[in-house]
Coordinates of C-alpha atoms in Angstrom, one line a residue:
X1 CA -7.0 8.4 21.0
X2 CA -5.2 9.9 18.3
X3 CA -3.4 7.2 15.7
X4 CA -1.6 7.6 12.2
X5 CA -1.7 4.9 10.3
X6 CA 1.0 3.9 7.5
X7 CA -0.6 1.4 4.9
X8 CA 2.2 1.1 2.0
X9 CA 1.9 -0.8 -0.9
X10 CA 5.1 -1.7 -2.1
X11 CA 5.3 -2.2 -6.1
X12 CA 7.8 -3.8 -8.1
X13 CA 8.5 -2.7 -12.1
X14 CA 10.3 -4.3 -14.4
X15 CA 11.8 -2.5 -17.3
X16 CA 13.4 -4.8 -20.4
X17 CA 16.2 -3.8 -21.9
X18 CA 18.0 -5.2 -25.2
X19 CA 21.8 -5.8 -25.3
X20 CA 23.6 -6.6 -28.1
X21 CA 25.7 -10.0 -27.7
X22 CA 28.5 -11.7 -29.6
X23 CA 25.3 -13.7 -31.7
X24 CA 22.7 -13.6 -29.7
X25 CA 20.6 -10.6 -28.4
X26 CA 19.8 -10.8 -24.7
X27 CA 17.2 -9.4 -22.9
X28 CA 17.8 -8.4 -19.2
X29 CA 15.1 -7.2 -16.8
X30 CA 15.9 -4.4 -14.4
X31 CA 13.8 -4.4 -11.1
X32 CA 12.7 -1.5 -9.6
X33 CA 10.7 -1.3 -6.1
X34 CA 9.3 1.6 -4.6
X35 CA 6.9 2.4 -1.9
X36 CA 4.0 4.3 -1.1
X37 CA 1.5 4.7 1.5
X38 CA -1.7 6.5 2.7
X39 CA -1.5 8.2 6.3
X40 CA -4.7 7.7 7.8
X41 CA -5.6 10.0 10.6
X42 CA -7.6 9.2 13.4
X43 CA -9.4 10.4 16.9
X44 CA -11.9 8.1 18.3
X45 CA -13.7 7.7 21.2
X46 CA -15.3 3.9 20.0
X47 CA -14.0 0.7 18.9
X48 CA -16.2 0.6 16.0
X49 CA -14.9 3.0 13.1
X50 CA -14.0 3.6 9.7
X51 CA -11.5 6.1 8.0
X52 CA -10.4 6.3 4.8
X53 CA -7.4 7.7 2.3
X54 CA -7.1 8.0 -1.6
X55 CA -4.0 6.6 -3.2
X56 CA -3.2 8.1 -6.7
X57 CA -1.4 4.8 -7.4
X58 CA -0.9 6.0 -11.4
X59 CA 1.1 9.2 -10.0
X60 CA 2.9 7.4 -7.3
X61 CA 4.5 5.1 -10.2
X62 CA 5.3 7.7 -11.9
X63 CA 7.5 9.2 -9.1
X64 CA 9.3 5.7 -8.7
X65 CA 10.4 5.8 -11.7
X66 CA 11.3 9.2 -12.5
X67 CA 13.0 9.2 -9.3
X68 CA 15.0 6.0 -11.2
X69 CA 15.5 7.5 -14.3
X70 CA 12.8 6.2 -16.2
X71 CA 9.5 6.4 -17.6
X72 CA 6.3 4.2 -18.0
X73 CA 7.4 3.8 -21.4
X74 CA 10.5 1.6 -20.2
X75 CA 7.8 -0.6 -17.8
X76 CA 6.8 -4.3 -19.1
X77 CA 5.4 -5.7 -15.8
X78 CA 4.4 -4.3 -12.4
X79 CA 2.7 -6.2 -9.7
X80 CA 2.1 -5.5 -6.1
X81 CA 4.2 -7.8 -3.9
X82 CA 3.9 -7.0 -0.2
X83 CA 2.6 -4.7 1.9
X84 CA 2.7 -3.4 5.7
X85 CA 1.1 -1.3 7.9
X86 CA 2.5 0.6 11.1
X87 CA 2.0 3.6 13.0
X88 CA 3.2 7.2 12.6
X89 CA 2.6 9.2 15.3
X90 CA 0.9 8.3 18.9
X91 CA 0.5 10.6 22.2
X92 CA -1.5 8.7 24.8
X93 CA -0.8 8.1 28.2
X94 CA -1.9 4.4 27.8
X95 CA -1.3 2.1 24.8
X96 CA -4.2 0.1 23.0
X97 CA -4.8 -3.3 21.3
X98 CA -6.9 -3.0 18.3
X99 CA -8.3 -5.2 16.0
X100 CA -9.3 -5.1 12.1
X101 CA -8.9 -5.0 8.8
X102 CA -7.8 -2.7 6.1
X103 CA -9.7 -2.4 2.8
X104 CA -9.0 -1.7 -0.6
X105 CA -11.0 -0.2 -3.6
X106 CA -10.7 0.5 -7.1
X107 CA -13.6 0.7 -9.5
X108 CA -16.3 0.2 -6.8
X109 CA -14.8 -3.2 -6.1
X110 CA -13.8 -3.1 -2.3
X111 CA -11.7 -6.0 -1.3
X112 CA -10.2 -7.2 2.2
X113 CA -6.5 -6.2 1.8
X114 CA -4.7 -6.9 5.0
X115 CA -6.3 -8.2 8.6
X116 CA -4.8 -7.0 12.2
X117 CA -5.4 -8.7 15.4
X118 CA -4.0 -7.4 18.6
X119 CA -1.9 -4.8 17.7
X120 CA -0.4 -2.6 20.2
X121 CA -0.8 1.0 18.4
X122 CA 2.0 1.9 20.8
X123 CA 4.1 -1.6 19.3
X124 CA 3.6 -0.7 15.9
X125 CA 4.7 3.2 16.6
X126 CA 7.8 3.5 14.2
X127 CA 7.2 -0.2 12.2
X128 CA 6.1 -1.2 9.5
X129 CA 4.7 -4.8 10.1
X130 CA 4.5 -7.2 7.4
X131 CA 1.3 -8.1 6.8
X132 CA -0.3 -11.2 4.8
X133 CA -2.6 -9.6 1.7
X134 CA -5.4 -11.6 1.1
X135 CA -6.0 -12.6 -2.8
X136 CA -8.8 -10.7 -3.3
X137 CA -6.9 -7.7 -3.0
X138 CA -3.8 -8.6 -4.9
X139 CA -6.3 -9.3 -7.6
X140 CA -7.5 -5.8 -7.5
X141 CA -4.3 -3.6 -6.8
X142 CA -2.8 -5.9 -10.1
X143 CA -5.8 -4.9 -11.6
X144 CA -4.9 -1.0 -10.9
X145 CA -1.6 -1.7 -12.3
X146 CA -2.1 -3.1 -15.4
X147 CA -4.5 -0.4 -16.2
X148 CA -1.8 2.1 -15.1
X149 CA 0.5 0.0 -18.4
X150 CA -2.8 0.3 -20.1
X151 CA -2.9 4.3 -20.4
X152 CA -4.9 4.6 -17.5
X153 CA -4.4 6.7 -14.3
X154 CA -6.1 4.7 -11.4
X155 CA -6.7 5.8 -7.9
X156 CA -7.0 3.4 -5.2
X157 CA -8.8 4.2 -1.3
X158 CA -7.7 2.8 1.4
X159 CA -10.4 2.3 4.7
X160 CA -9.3 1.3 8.3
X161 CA -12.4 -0.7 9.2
X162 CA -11.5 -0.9 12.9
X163 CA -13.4 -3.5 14.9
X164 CA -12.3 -3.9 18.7
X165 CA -10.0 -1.3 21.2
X166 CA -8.7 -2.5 24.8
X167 CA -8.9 -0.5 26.7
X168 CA -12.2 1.1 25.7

C-alpha cells in the first residue's frame, strides 16, 4: 500500500504596528497565518511501521512572511494553533483503516502530536482532517517558535508511528 501523508502545522504571527492617533498612540496587531506540512511517503506491507519527515519550521516562517511582505523583524508573537493531517495521493484497489499517532521532535524531545483512529486512507484522500494536538506537543512546536523569535533556526521531524491496518 502506497500512502502520502500531509501533516501541516498551521502557525499564526502577529506583527505590531504603531499608529499615530489624535492623543493617543495605538498599537494594532496584524495576524498572519500560514501553513506548512511534511509529505510523508509510504509502502508497507505490515501494520506496524514508522516513517519520518524533517520540517525546517525557521525557513517555512520565513516564507510566510516574505510571501506577506514582511520579515521576522516585524514578528512579536507566533504560536502554533491547529493542525491536520490528510492524504495526498492513493492507488489501491481496496481502501484501509488505520490507526496511530503522529509524533513530533525538536531538541531530542519527542512528543505525541496528533492521534488517528480509524481512518479510511481512501476518506482522507484530498482532506485535511482536523485533528486535536495533544499539549505536550503544543508545548514543544511553541518552543520551536519562540527560539525561531530568539535568532534561532529550528527544525522539527515529524514520524507516522502507525499501529493497526484493516485489511492486513
Amino acid at each position: 500500500m502506497k500512502r502520502t501523508f500531509l501533516v501541516p502545522a498551521v502557525v499564526v504571527a502577529f506583527a505590531a504596528t504603531v499608529v499615530p492617533g489624535c492623543l493617543d498612540e495605538k498599537t494594532l496587531e496584524i495576524v498572519l497565518t500560514g501553513e506548512t506540512y511534511a509529505d510523508l511517503e509510504q509502502d508497507e506491507d505490515s501494520a506496524n511501521w514508522t516513517e519520518a519527515a524533517v520540517l525546517d519550521i525557521g525557513q517555512e516562517i520565513r516564507d510566510i512572511l516574505e510571501d506577506n511582505g514582511y520579515s521576522t523583524d516585524d514578528i512579536s508573537q507566533a504560536y502554533v494553533t491547529s493542525a491536520s493531517y490528510g492524504v495526498t495521493s492513493f492507488a489501491q484497489a481496496h481502501d484501509w483503516e488505520i490507526g496511530g499517532r503522529i509524533d513530533v521532535t525538536y531538541q531530542a524531545t519527542t512528543e505525541t502530536a496528533i492521534n488517528y483512529t480509524s481512518q479510511s486512507v481512501q476518506g482522507a484522500l484530498g482532506q485535511k482532517i482536523p485533528a486535536p494536538l495533544e499539549a505536550g506537543a503544543v508545548t514543544l512546536m511553541n518552543q520551536a517558535l519562540q527560539d525561531f523569535l530568539g535568532g534561532e533556526h529550528p527544525v522539527l521531524t515529524f514520524t507516522v508511528v502507525n499501529g493497526s491496518v484493516t485489511p492486513t
